[in-house]
């Protein structure tokens, strides 16, 4: 254990040194942060500004000639309105009075008015070219977002891209593509990155940097993003076949339930299904993704092995177009399942409110058995949602 600690400490020092050497200029980074805070305040009555993309995960580096900061402007709506727009995703229709387009217009007007007297800040539509389908040469131009260019002495310093979406507290945002609507998991990407980066002790962060450096000429920006998404998916999906996760499930069970009498007494309680028991709550919490530090440390002890493995896999996955052939899954919930010794009662531990509960989202469930096969009354269900990738 002492040697493991030395290796871990050495790895952390090396990662910190390498990332510090390429981090954005401190003054520039602080200016970007202050600008985002100001935009949040300026637009607070209209939308909720959220950071997404590379800047949100410390993935913009000093080597970038013209850094781009991505923001999501979210308009919160009720369930009924959300359902209305969600129904149009499959129909591929677009409302003539699209609320997203209207909010986009309002944001543009407000920003142009505010920055009209500043010659070093330009606000305009961000126009993109979209093809009608992958087999067609026909395309249309869509002003799907707002672009703010920040100059200094007539040299572009950085840009901010603001994309508008409709959302509900429990549902993923819906974006407008001018002629259709799509859901985005951009916020899940940021949240999951932070969780996995913490679990791998910044190994994921240094891996993303090497993806940027090693593949910047060979692969497009979109392909590099797919690499990152597939790596994150693999880190989460591999738990279904991870022996250390099985060992952790066994450890948690034996620690909380040292004998089956405790479990049987819990099932005899009349309050079992009306009030969460502390032992069940602790069991559920211990197996959530964010608390699997020991599992990830044992699975990926060395940074070099971690980097070598995933950098090789990234290229293979892109060449095989894995993201187009296979479902990309992200962790959704961990549900420990336990039953009493007689087998006539059982209980599944899960959170009260779940994202996607009222939507027709596909949830994949995988069963993981603890390493101790003699337990017999305890299994874990790992659940995943399909990560949305828009072409």
mmCIF file of C-alpha atoms in Angstrom:
data_model
loop_
_atom_site.group_PDB
_atom_site.id
_atom_site.type_symbol
_atom_site.label_atom_id
_atom_site.label_comp_id
_atom_site.label_asym_id
_atom_site.label_seq_id
_atom_site.Cartn_x
_atom_site.Cartn_y
_atom_site.Cartn_z
ATOM 1 C CA UNK A 1 0.000 0.000 0.000
ATOM 2 C CA UNK A 2 2.954 2.306 0.739
ATOM 3 C CA UNK A 3 4.406 1.727 -2.729
ATOM 4 C CA UNK A 4 1.002 2.360 -4.316
ATOM 5 C CA UNK A 5 0.809 5.670 -2.477
ATOM 6 C CA UNK A 6 4.243 6.693 -3.808
ATOM 7 C CA UNK A 7 3.235 5.840 -7.388
ATOM 8 C CA UNK A 8 -0.031 7.770 -7.026
ATOM 9 C CA UNK A 9 1.728 10.828 -5.586
ATOM 10 C CA UNK A 10 4.317 10.750 -8.368
ATOM 11 C CA UNK A 11 1.597 10.475 -11.021
ATOM 12 C CA UNK A 12 -0.352 13.413 -9.586
ATOM 13 C CA UNK A 13 2.759 15.613 -9.524
ATOM 14 C CA UNK A 14 3.601 14.766 -13.134
ATOM 15 C CA UNK A 15 0.050 15.410 -14.345
ATOM 16 C CA UNK A 16 -0.155 18.733 -12.498
ATOM 17 C CA UNK A 17 3.172 19.880 -13.946
ATOM 18 C CA UNK A 18 2.226 19.020 -17.521
ATOM 19 C CA UNK A 19 -1.214 20.632 -17.341
ATOM 20 C CA UNK A 20 0.104 23.732 -15.616
ATOM 21 C CA UNK A 21 2.615 24.220 -18.426
ATOM 22 C CA UNK A 22 -0.149 24.539 -21.044
ATOM 23 C CA UNK A 23 -2.930 26.244 -19.091
ATOM 24 C CA UNK A 24 -4.507 29.400 -20.449
ATOM 25 C CA UNK A 25 -2.938 32.712 -19.550
ATOM 26 C CA UNK A 26 -4.220 33.577 -16.082
ATOM 27 C CA UNK A 27 -5.345 37.086 -17.049
ATOM 28 C CA UNK A 28 -7.172 35.791 -20.126
ATOM 29 C CA UNK A 29 -8.865 33.053 -18.139
ATOM 30 C CA UNK A 30 -9.999 35.508 -15.470
ATOM 31 C CA UNK A 31 -11.310 37.898 -18.126
ATOM 32 C CA UNK A 32 -13.325 35.090 -19.739
ATOM 33 C CA UNK A 33 -14.750 34.105 -16.348
ATOM 34 C CA UNK A 34 -15.742 37.703 -15.565
ATOM 35 C CA UNK A 35 -17.361 38.026 -18.997
ATOM 36 C CA UNK A 36 -19.416 34.872 -18.422
ATOM 37 C CA UNK A 37 -20.522 36.139 -15.005
ATOM 38 C CA UNK A 38 -21.568 39.420 -16.603
ATOM 39 C CA UNK A 39 -23.500 37.636 -19.373
ATOM 40 C CA UNK A 40 -25.285 35.544 -16.737
ATOM 41 C CA UNK A 41 -26.391 38.740 -14.999
ATOM 42 C CA UNK A 42 -27.309 40.567 -18.208
ATOM 43 C CA UNK A 43 -29.512 37.722 -19.453
ATOM 44 C CA UNK A 44 -30.730 36.368 -16.092
ATOM 45 C CA UNK A 45 -34.354 37.433 -16.660
ATOM 46 C CA UNK A 46 -34.405 35.641 -19.999
ATOM 47 C CA UNK A 47 -32.205 32.515 -19.770
ATOM 48 C CA UNK A 48 -29.855 30.592 -17.499
ATOM 49 C CA UNK A 49 -26.308 30.653 -18.898
ATOM 50 C CA UNK A 50 -24.367 27.402 -18.410
ATOM 51 C CA UNK A 51 -20.792 26.569 -19.415
ATOM 52 C CA UNK A 52 -20.321 23.607 -21.743
ATOM 53 C CA UNK A 53 -17.541 22.318 -23.987
ATOM 54 C CA UNK A 54 -13.789 22.565 -23.421
ATOM 55 C CA UNK A 55 -13.727 25.663 -21.214
ATOM 56 C CA UNK A 56 -16.160 24.035 -18.779
ATOM 57 C CA UNK A 57 -13.746 21.120 -18.227
ATOM 58 C CA UNK A 58 -10.448 23.073 -18.296
ATOM 59 C CA UNK A 59 -9.799 21.798 -21.807
ATOM 60 C CA UNK A 60 -8.702 25.066 -23.404
ATOM 61 C CA UNK A 61 -4.923 25.421 -23.547
ATOM 62 C CA UNK A 62 -2.372 28.152 -24.188
ATOM 63 C CA UNK A 63 -1.552 26.495 -27.523
ATOM 64 C CA UNK A 64 -4.965 27.498 -28.906
ATOM 65 C CA UNK A 65 -4.563 30.339 -31.390
ATOM 66 C CA UNK A 66 -8.179 31.505 -31.048
ATOM 67 C CA UNK A 67 -9.870 29.872 -28.019
ATOM 68 C CA UNK A 68 -13.611 29.268 -28.316
ATOM 69 C CA UNK A 69 -15.816 29.258 -25.219
ATOM 70 C CA UNK A 70 -19.160 27.458 -25.532
ATOM 71 C CA UNK A 71 -22.193 28.518 -23.520
ATOM 72 C CA UNK A 72 -25.711 27.134 -23.330
ATOM 73 C CA UNK A 73 -28.559 29.610 -22.790
ATOM 74 C CA UNK A 74 -31.406 27.649 -21.211
ATOM 75 C CA UNK A 75 -35.039 28.725 -21.144
ATOM 76 C CA UNK A 76 -36.933 26.726 -18.514
ATOM 77 C CA UNK A 77 -40.406 25.560 -19.493
ATOM 78 C CA UNK A 78 -43.114 23.373 -17.963
ATOM 79 C CA UNK A 79 -43.555 19.668 -18.684
ATOM 80 C CA UNK A 80 -46.431 20.167 -21.101
ATOM 81 C CA UNK A 81 -44.483 22.608 -23.266
ATOM 82 C CA UNK A 82 -41.397 20.390 -23.109
ATOM 83 C CA UNK A 83 -43.457 17.442 -24.315
ATOM 84 C CA UNK A 84 -44.768 19.536 -27.213
ATOM 85 C CA UNK A 85 -41.255 20.223 -28.475
ATOM 86 C CA UNK A 86 -40.087 16.688 -27.720
ATOM 87 C CA UNK A 87 -42.845 15.307 -29.969
ATOM 88 C CA UNK A 88 -41.425 17.334 -32.860
ATOM 89 C CA UNK A 89 -38.018 15.630 -32.590
ATOM 90 C CA UNK A 90 -39.261 12.494 -34.339
ATOM 91 C CA UNK A 91 -41.530 14.338 -36.754
ATOM 92 C CA UNK A 92 -38.604 16.493 -37.974
ATOM 93 C CA UNK A 93 -40.915 19.498 -38.084
ATOM 94 C CA UNK A 94 -40.183 23.058 -37.003
ATOM 95 C CA UNK A 95 -42.624 25.491 -35.387
ATOM 96 C CA UNK A 96 -43.107 28.742 -37.280
ATOM 97 C CA UNK A 97 -43.273 30.501 -33.903
ATOM 98 C CA UNK A 98 -40.349 28.556 -32.459
ATOM 99 C CA UNK A 99 -39.639 29.750 -28.945
ATOM 100 C CA UNK A 100 -35.930 28.912 -29.238
ATOM 101 C CA UNK A 101 -35.563 31.080 -32.322
ATOM 102 C CA UNK A 102 -37.405 33.927 -30.582
ATOM 103 C CA UNK A 103 -35.157 33.740 -27.522
ATOM 104 C CA UNK A 104 -32.109 33.633 -29.812
ATOM 105 C CA UNK A 105 -33.270 36.859 -31.457
ATOM 106 C CA UNK A 106 -33.839 38.536 -28.084
ATOM 107 C CA UNK A 107 -30.363 37.559 -26.864
ATOM 108 C CA UNK A 108 -28.756 38.892 -30.042
ATOM 109 C CA UNK A 109 -30.624 42.214 -29.803
ATOM 110 C CA UNK A 110 -29.700 42.640 -26.154
ATOM 111 C CA UNK A 111 -26.019 41.848 -26.698
ATOM 112 C CA UNK A 112 -25.713 44.077 -29.738
ATOM 113 C CA UNK A 113 -27.255 46.962 -27.826
ATOM 114 C CA UNK A 114 -24.937 46.456 -24.865
ATOM 115 C CA UNK A 115 -21.717 46.122 -26.879
ATOM 116 C CA UNK A 116 -22.508 48.486 -29.764
ATOM 117 C CA UNK A 117 -20.105 51.115 -28.418
ATOM 118 C CA UNK A 118 -17.190 48.728 -27.947
ATOM 119 C CA UNK A 119 -15.205 48.376 -31.212
ATOM 120 C CA UNK A 120 -13.227 45.413 -29.838
ATOM 121 C CA UNK A 121 -16.281 43.219 -29.241
ATOM 122 C CA UNK A 122 -18.326 42.050 -32.230
ATOM 123 C CA UNK A 123 -21.690 40.308 -31.844
ATOM 124 C CA UNK A 124 -23.175 38.440 -34.802
ATOM 125 C CA UNK A 125 -24.974 35.290 -35.845
ATOM 126 C CA UNK A 126 -22.846 32.169 -35.970
ATOM 127 C CA UNK A 127 -23.762 30.695 -39.343
ATOM 128 C CA UNK A 128 -23.230 27.005 -40.067
ATOM 129 C CA UNK A 129 -23.707 24.848 -43.122
ATOM 130 C CA UNK A 130 -25.949 21.785 -42.648
ATOM 131 C CA UNK A 131 -26.482 19.039 -45.216
ATOM 132 C CA UNK A 132 -30.010 17.651 -45.535
ATOM 133 C CA UNK A 133 -28.649 14.118 -45.166
ATOM 134 C CA UNK A 134 -25.304 12.334 -45.355
ATOM 135 C CA UNK A 135 -25.917 11.261 -48.952
ATOM 136 C CA UNK A 136 -26.839 14.710 -50.257
ATOM 137 C CA UNK A 137 -24.754 17.609 -51.517
ATOM 138 C CA UNK A 138 -27.641 19.975 -50.848
ATOM 139 C CA UNK A 139 -27.309 22.105 -47.752
ATOM 140 C CA UNK A 140 -28.876 25.013 -45.938
ATOM 141 C CA UNK A 141 -27.327 27.787 -43.861
ATOM 142 C CA UNK A 142 -28.535 28.043 -40.300
ATOM 143 C CA UNK A 143 -27.871 30.782 -37.772
ATOM 144 C CA UNK A 144 -28.156 28.342 -34.881
ATOM 145 C CA UNK A 145 -26.171 30.338 -32.337
ATOM 146 C CA UNK A 146 -24.673 33.717 -31.478
ATOM 147 C CA UNK A 147 -20.977 34.484 -31.770
ATOM 148 C CA UNK A 148 -19.094 37.099 -29.766
ATOM 149 C CA UNK A 149 -15.573 37.894 -30.968
ATOM 150 C CA UNK A 150 -13.243 39.670 -28.532
ATOM 151 C CA UNK A 151 -10.360 41.601 -30.090
ATOM 152 C CA UNK A 152 -7.320 43.391 -28.730
ATOM 153 C CA UNK A 153 -5.347 45.698 -31.022
ATOM 154 C CA UNK A 154 -7.306 44.282 -33.994
ATOM 155 C CA UNK A 155 -6.215 40.723 -33.149
ATOM 156 C CA UNK A 156 -8.854 38.160 -32.235
ATOM 157 C CA UNK A 157 -8.259 36.997 -28.671
ATOM 158 C CA UNK A 158 -11.117 34.545 -28.158
ATOM 159 C CA UNK A 159 -14.722 33.888 -29.096
ATOM 160 C CA UNK A 160 -17.849 32.981 -27.163
ATOM 161 C CA UNK A 161 -20.543 30.873 -28.819
ATOM 162 C CA UNK A 162 -23.997 31.021 -27.212
ATOM 163 C CA UNK A 163 -26.465 28.260 -28.081
ATOM 164 C CA UNK A 164 -30.092 28.495 -26.927
ATOM 165 C CA UNK A 165 -32.199 25.579 -25.706
ATOM 166 C CA UNK A 166 -35.459 24.781 -23.924
ATOM 167 C CA UNK A 167 -35.344 22.608 -20.844
ATOM 168 C CA UNK A 168 -37.007 21.377 -17.674
ATOM 169 C CA UNK A 169 -35.300 20.599 -14.362
ATOM 170 C CA UNK A 170 -35.635 16.845 -14.922
ATOM 171 C CA UNK A 171 -35.096 16.674 -18.678
ATOM 172 C CA UNK A 172 -32.192 17.193 -21.122
ATOM 173 C CA UNK A 173 -32.225 20.466 -23.121
ATOM 174 C CA UNK A 174 -33.800 20.607 -26.582
ATOM 175 C CA UNK A 175 -31.955 22.540 -29.299
ATOM 176 C CA UNK A 176 -33.299 23.989 -32.534
ATOM 177 C CA UNK A 177 -31.541 23.102 -35.782
ATOM 178 C CA UNK A 178 -33.767 25.493 -37.754
ATOM 179 C CA UNK A 179 -35.666 22.729 -39.561
ATOM 180 C CA UNK A 180 -35.824 20.236 -36.672
ATOM 181 C CA UNK A 181 -35.196 19.731 -32.955
ATOM 182 C CA UNK A 182 -32.652 17.611 -31.097
ATOM 183 C CA UNK A 183 -31.832 16.815 -27.482
ATOM 184 C CA UNK A 184 -28.372 17.502 -26.163
ATOM 185 C CA UNK A 185 -26.392 15.827 -23.396
ATOM 186 C CA UNK A 186 -23.834 18.634 -23.265
ATOM 187 C CA UNK A 187 -24.481 19.263 -19.568
ATOM 188 C CA UNK A 188 -24.198 15.532 -18.800
ATOM 189 C CA UNK A 189 -20.846 15.553 -20.614
ATOM 190 C CA UNK A 190 -19.494 18.278 -18.313
ATOM 191 C CA UNK A 191 -20.930 16.784 -15.128
ATOM 192 C CA UNK A 192 -19.706 13.262 -15.944
ATOM 193 C CA UNK A 193 -16.248 14.489 -16.928
ATOM 194 C CA UNK A 194 -15.819 16.156 -13.533
ATOM 195 C CA UNK A 195 -16.885 12.962 -11.763
ATOM 196 C CA UNK A 196 -14.609 10.687 -13.811
ATOM 197 C CA UNK A 197 -11.682 13.095 -13.661
ATOM 198 C CA UNK A 198 -11.949 13.097 -9.884
ATOM 199 C CA UNK A 199 -12.188 9.288 -9.774
ATOM 200 C CA UNK A 200 -9.131 8.869 -12.007
ATOM 201 C CA UNK A 201 -7.185 11.574 -10.140
ATOM 202 C CA UNK A 202 -6.961 13.825 -13.232
ATOM 203 C CA UNK A 203 -5.883 11.020 -15.552
ATOM 204 C CA UNK A 204 -8.861 11.820 -17.783
ATOM 205 C CA UNK A 205 -7.852 15.468 -18.002
ATOM 206 C CA UNK A 206 -4.308 14.645 -19.124
ATOM 207 C CA UNK A 207 -5.683 12.074 -21.588
ATOM 208 C CA UNK A 208 -7.908 14.714 -23.195
ATOM 209 C CA UNK A 209 -4.863 16.969 -23.520
ATOM 210 C CA UNK A 210 -2.933 14.256 -25.344
ATOM 211 C CA UNK A 211 -5.906 13.622 -27.626
ATOM 212 C CA UNK A 212 -5.718 17.315 -28.534
ATOM 213 C CA UNK A 213 -1.932 17.246 -29.081
ATOM 214 C CA UNK A 214 -1.464 13.856 -30.736
ATOM 215 C CA UNK A 215 -4.498 13.902 -33.016
ATOM 216 C CA UNK A 216 -4.924 17.601 -33.879
ATOM 217 C CA UNK A 217 -3.660 17.148 -37.468
ATOM 218 C CA UNK A 218 -4.873 13.622 -38.133
ATOM 219 C CA UNK A 219 -8.489 13.944 -36.955
ATOM 220 C CA UNK A 220 -11.150 16.646 -37.047
ATOM 221 C CA UNK A 221 -12.442 18.497 -33.996
ATOM 222 C CA UNK A 222 -15.658 16.460 -34.189
ATOM 223 C CA UNK A 223 -13.726 13.178 -34.300
ATOM 224 C CA UNK A 224 -11.626 14.194 -31.298
ATOM 225 C CA UNK A 225 -14.818 15.006 -29.400
ATOM 226 C CA UNK A 226 -16.172 11.555 -30.256
ATOM 227 C CA UNK A 227 -12.959 10.045 -28.884
ATOM 228 C CA UNK A 228 -13.501 11.815 -25.569
ATOM 229 C CA UNK A 229 -17.161 10.782 -25.358
ATOM 230 C CA UNK A 230 -16.298 7.148 -26.115
ATOM 231 C CA UNK A 231 -13.539 7.126 -23.490
ATOM 232 C CA UNK A 232 -15.961 8.446 -20.876
ATOM 233 C CA UNK A 233 -18.538 5.879 -21.920
ATOM 234 C CA UNK A 234 -15.995 3.054 -21.626
ATOM 235 C CA UNK A 235 -14.916 4.194 -18.162
ATOM 236 C CA UNK A 236 -18.511 3.924 -16.999
ATOM 237 C CA UNK A 237 -19.620 0.830 -18.926
ATOM 238 C CA UNK A 238 -16.586 -1.252 -17.892
ATOM 239 C CA UNK A 239 -17.976 -1.369 -14.357
ATOM 240 C CA UNK A 240 -20.373 -4.092 -15.530
ATOM 241 C CA UNK A 241 -17.401 -6.486 -15.940
ATOM 242 C CA UNK A 242 -14.967 -5.002 -13.419
ATOM 243 C CA UNK A 243 -13.732 -7.435 -10.757
ATOM 244 C CA UNK A 244 -12.839 -4.556 -8.442
ATOM 245 C CA UNK A 245 -16.405 -3.278 -8.567
ATOM 246 C CA UNK A 246 -17.562 -6.782 -7.649
ATOM 247 C CA UNK A 247 -15.120 -6.792 -4.740
ATOM 248 C CA UNK A 248 -16.347 -3.364 -3.662
ATOM 249 C CA UNK A 249 -19.971 -4.578 -3.721
ATOM 250 C CA UNK A 250 -18.953 -7.498 -1.486
ATOM 251 C CA UNK A 251 -17.092 -5.185 0.914
ATOM 252 C CA UNK A 252 -20.041 -2.798 1.180
ATOM 253 C CA UNK A 253 -22.484 -5.640 1.819
ATOM 254 C CA UNK A 254 -20.423 -7.331 4.541
ATOM 255 C CA UNK A 255 -19.677 -4.010 6.252
ATOM 256 C CA UNK A 256 -23.320 -2.896 6.406
ATOM 257 C CA UNK A 257 -24.922 -6.328 6.824
ATOM 258 C CA UNK A 258 -22.464 -8.524 8.791
ATOM 259 C CA UNK A 259 -25.152 -11.177 9.271
ATOM 260 C CA UNK A 260 -28.439 -12.067 7.603
ATOM 261 C CA UNK A 261 -30.361 -11.581 10.852
ATOM 262 C CA UNK A 262 -29.934 -7.811 10.435
ATOM 263 C CA UNK A 263 -31.498 -8.003 6.986
ATOM 264 C CA UNK A 264 -34.406 -10.152 8.118
ATOM 265 C CA UNK A 265 -35.150 -7.708 10.944
ATOM 266 C CA UNK A 266 -35.205 -4.852 8.465
ATOM 267 C CA UNK A 267 -37.757 -6.621 6.312
ATOM 268 C CA UNK A 268 -39.950 -7.235 9.341
ATOM 269 C CA UNK A 269 -40.227 -3.492 9.964
ATOM 270 C CA UNK A 270 -43.554 -1.961 8.932
ATOM 271 C CA UNK A 271 -41.746 1.232 7.982
ATOM 272 C CA UNK A 272 -39.455 -0.417 5.417
ATOM 273 C CA UNK A 273 -41.259 0.921 2.346
ATOM 274 C CA UNK A 274 -42.330 4.218 3.861
ATOM 275 C CA UNK A 275 -39.087 5.464 5.318
ATOM 276 C CA UNK A 276 -35.583 4.898 4.034
ATOM 277 C CA UNK A 277 -33.484 2.908 6.458
ATOM 278 C CA UNK A 278 -29.983 4.258 7.130
ATOM 279 C CA UNK A 279 -28.314 0.987 6.137
ATOM 280 C CA UNK A 280 -30.084 0.911 2.772
ATOM 281 C CA UNK A 281 -29.270 4.583 2.191
ATOM 282 C CA UNK A 282 -25.581 3.967 2.958
ATOM 283 C CA UNK A 283 -25.523 0.940 0.666
ATOM 284 C CA UNK A 284 -27.054 2.926 -2.176
ATOM 285 C CA UNK A 285 -24.671 5.857 -1.669
ATOM 286 C CA UNK A 286 -21.556 3.656 -1.460
ATOM 287 C CA UNK A 287 -22.230 2.157 -4.902
ATOM 288 C CA UNK A 288 -22.969 5.395 -6.771
ATOM 289 C CA UNK A 289 -20.494 6.271 -9.507
ATOM 290 C CA UNK A 290 -19.031 9.323 -7.748
ATOM 291 C CA UNK A 291 -18.088 7.238 -4.690
ATOM 292 C CA UNK A 292 -16.157 4.481 -6.493
ATOM 293 C CA UNK A 293 -12.700 5.925 -5.757
ATOM 294 C CA UNK A 294 -11.205 2.616 -4.646
ATOM 295 C CA UNK A 295 -12.556 0.805 -7.710
ATOM 296 C CA UNK A 296 -11.050 3.294 -10.169
ATOM 297 C CA UNK A 297 -7.735 3.474 -8.329
ATOM 298 C CA UNK A 298 -7.377 -0.308 -8.469
ATOM 299 C CA UNK A 299 -8.522 -0.455 -12.111
ATOM 300 C CA UNK A 300 -6.247 2.352 -13.377
ATOM 301 C CA UNK A 301 -3.278 2.589 -10.958
ATOM 302 C CA UNK A 302 -0.724 3.999 -13.437
ATOM 303 C CA UNK A 303 -1.109 7.057 -15.617
ATOM 304 C CA UNK A 304 1.161 5.784 -18.398
ATOM 305 C CA UNK A 305 -0.834 2.560 -18.803
ATOM 306 C CA UNK A 306 -4.068 4.562 -18.734
ATOM 307 C CA UNK A 307 -2.845 6.900 -21.490
ATOM 308 C CA UNK A 308 -1.334 4.185 -23.686
ATOM 309 C CA UNK A 309 -4.451 2.046 -23.499
ATOM 310 C CA UNK A 310 -6.992 4.740 -24.293
ATOM 311 C CA UNK A 311 -4.937 6.596 -26.907
ATOM 312 C CA UNK A 312 -4.654 3.349 -28.868
ATOM 313 C CA UNK A 313 -8.341 2.559 -28.387
ATOM 314 C CA UNK A 314 -9.386 6.045 -29.514
ATOM 315 C CA UNK A 315 -7.875 5.560 -32.947
ATOM 316 C CA UNK A 316 -9.367 2.103 -33.306
ATOM 317 C CA UNK A 317 -12.820 3.342 -32.288
ATOM 318 C CA UNK A 318 -12.758 6.245 -34.760
ATOM 319 C CA UNK A 319 -11.521 4.072 -37.629
ATOM 320 C CA UNK A 320 -14.267 1.536 -36.886
ATOM 321 C CA UNK A 321 -16.806 4.372 -36.413
ATOM 322 C CA UNK A 322 -17.846 2.813 -33.145
ATOM 323 C CA UNK A 323 -19.931 5.876 -32.190
ATOM 324 C CA UNK A 324 -22.135 5.288 -35.241
ATOM 325 C CA UNK A 325 -22.457 1.523 -34.878
ATOM 326 C CA UNK A 326 -22.799 1.067 -31.117
ATOM 327 C CA UNK A 327 -24.860 2.793 -28.467
ATOM 328 C CA UNK A 328 -22.840 5.223 -26.377
ATOM 329 C CA UNK A 329 -23.941 4.818 -22.768
ATOM 330 C CA UNK A 330 -23.490 7.014 -19.692
ATOM 331 C CA UNK A 331 -24.139 6.038 -16.087
ATOM 332 C CA UNK A 332 -27.688 6.740 -14.934
ATOM 333 C CA UNK A 333 -28.090 5.055 -11.558
ATOM 334 C CA UNK A 334 -26.837 2.185 -9.402
ATOM 335 C CA UNK A 335 -29.601 0.102 -7.803
ATOM 336 C CA UNK A 336 -28.582 -2.397 -5.110
ATOM 337 C CA UNK A 337 -31.146 -5.210 -4.790
ATOM 338 C CA UNK A 338 -31.485 -7.197 -1.584
ATOM 339 C CA UNK A 339 -33.856 -9.857 -0.294
ATOM 340 C CA UNK A 340 -34.400 -11.594 3.016
ATOM 341 C CA UNK A 341 -33.011 -15.027 3.800
ATOM 342 C CA UNK A 342 -36.315 -16.787 3.049
ATOM 343 C CA UNK A 343 -36.514 -15.075 -0.351
ATOM 344 C CA UNK A 344 -40.131 -13.942 0.014
ATOM 345 C CA UNK A 345 -39.356 -10.201 0.347
ATOM 346 C CA UNK A 346 -37.006 -7.903 -1.553
ATOM 347 C CA UNK A 347 -36.096 -4.253 -1.822
ATOM 348 C CA UNK A 348 -34.400 -2.180 -4.531
ATOM 349 C CA UNK A 349 -32.535 0.944 -3.470
ATOM 350 C CA UNK A 350 -32.841 3.924 -5.819
ATOM 351 C CA UNK A 351 -33.175 7.680 -5.802
ATOM 352 C CA UNK A 352 -36.605 9.272 -5.488
ATOM 353 C CA UNK A 353 -36.444 11.552 -8.515
ATOM 354 C CA UNK A 354 -34.805 10.421 -11.715
ATOM 355 C CA UNK A 355 -33.907 12.276 -14.850
ATOM 356 C CA UNK A 356 -35.872 10.990 -17.860
ATOM 357 C CA UNK A 357 -38.527 9.248 -15.692
ATOM 358 C CA UNK A 358 -41.400 10.799 -17.629
ATOM 359 C CA UNK A 359 -39.751 10.544 -21.012
ATOM 360 C CA UNK A 360 -39.514 7.681 -23.430
ATOM 361 C CA UNK A 361 -35.781 7.340 -22.956
ATOM 362 C CA UNK A 362 -34.119 3.973 -23.306
ATOM 363 C CA UNK A 363 -32.479 2.849 -20.080
ATOM 364 C CA UNK A 364 -30.105 -0.125 -20.217
ATOM 365 C CA UNK A 365 -29.765 -2.280 -17.110
ATOM 366 C CA UNK A 366 -26.836 -4.630 -16.407
ATOM 367 C CA UNK A 367 -26.647 -7.046 -13.474
ATOM 368 C CA UNK A 368 -23.441 -7.244 -11.438
ATOM 369 C CA UNK A 369 -22.957 -9.981 -8.837
ATOM 370 C CA UNK A 370 -20.672 -9.450 -5.822
ATOM 371 C CA UNK A 371 -17.380 -11.342 -5.821
ATOM 372 C CA UNK A 372 -18.542 -13.391 -2.823
ATOM 373 C CA UNK A 373 -20.897 -15.888 -4.472
ATOM 374 C CA UNK A 374 -22.049 -17.176 -1.073
ATOM 375 C CA UNK A 375 -23.959 -13.975 -0.333
ATOM 376 C CA UNK A 376 -26.828 -15.097 -2.543
ATOM 377 C CA UNK A 377 -29.325 -12.407 -1.540
ATOM 378 C CA UNK A 378 -27.608 -9.323 -2.977
ATOM 379 C CA UNK A 379 -26.987 -8.053 -6.532
ATOM 380 C CA UNK A 380 -26.399 -4.654 -8.106
ATOM 381 C CA UNK A 381 -28.148 -3.247 -11.161
ATOM 382 C CA UNK A 382 -26.063 -0.725 -13.106
ATOM 383 C CA UNK A 383 -28.257 1.462 -15.276
ATOM 384 C CA UNK A 384 -27.201 3.573 -18.256
ATOM 385 C CA UNK A 385 -28.865 6.053 -20.591
ATOM 386 C CA UNK A 386 -28.047 6.472 -24.281
ATOM 387 C CA UNK A 387 -25.851 9.518 -24.810
ATOM 388 C CA UNK A 388 -27.356 11.667 -27.548
ATOM 389 C CA UNK A 389 -25.040 12.392 -30.490
ATOM 390 C CA UNK A 390 -26.338 14.773 -33.165
ATOM 391 C CA UNK A 391 -24.840 14.435 -36.631
#
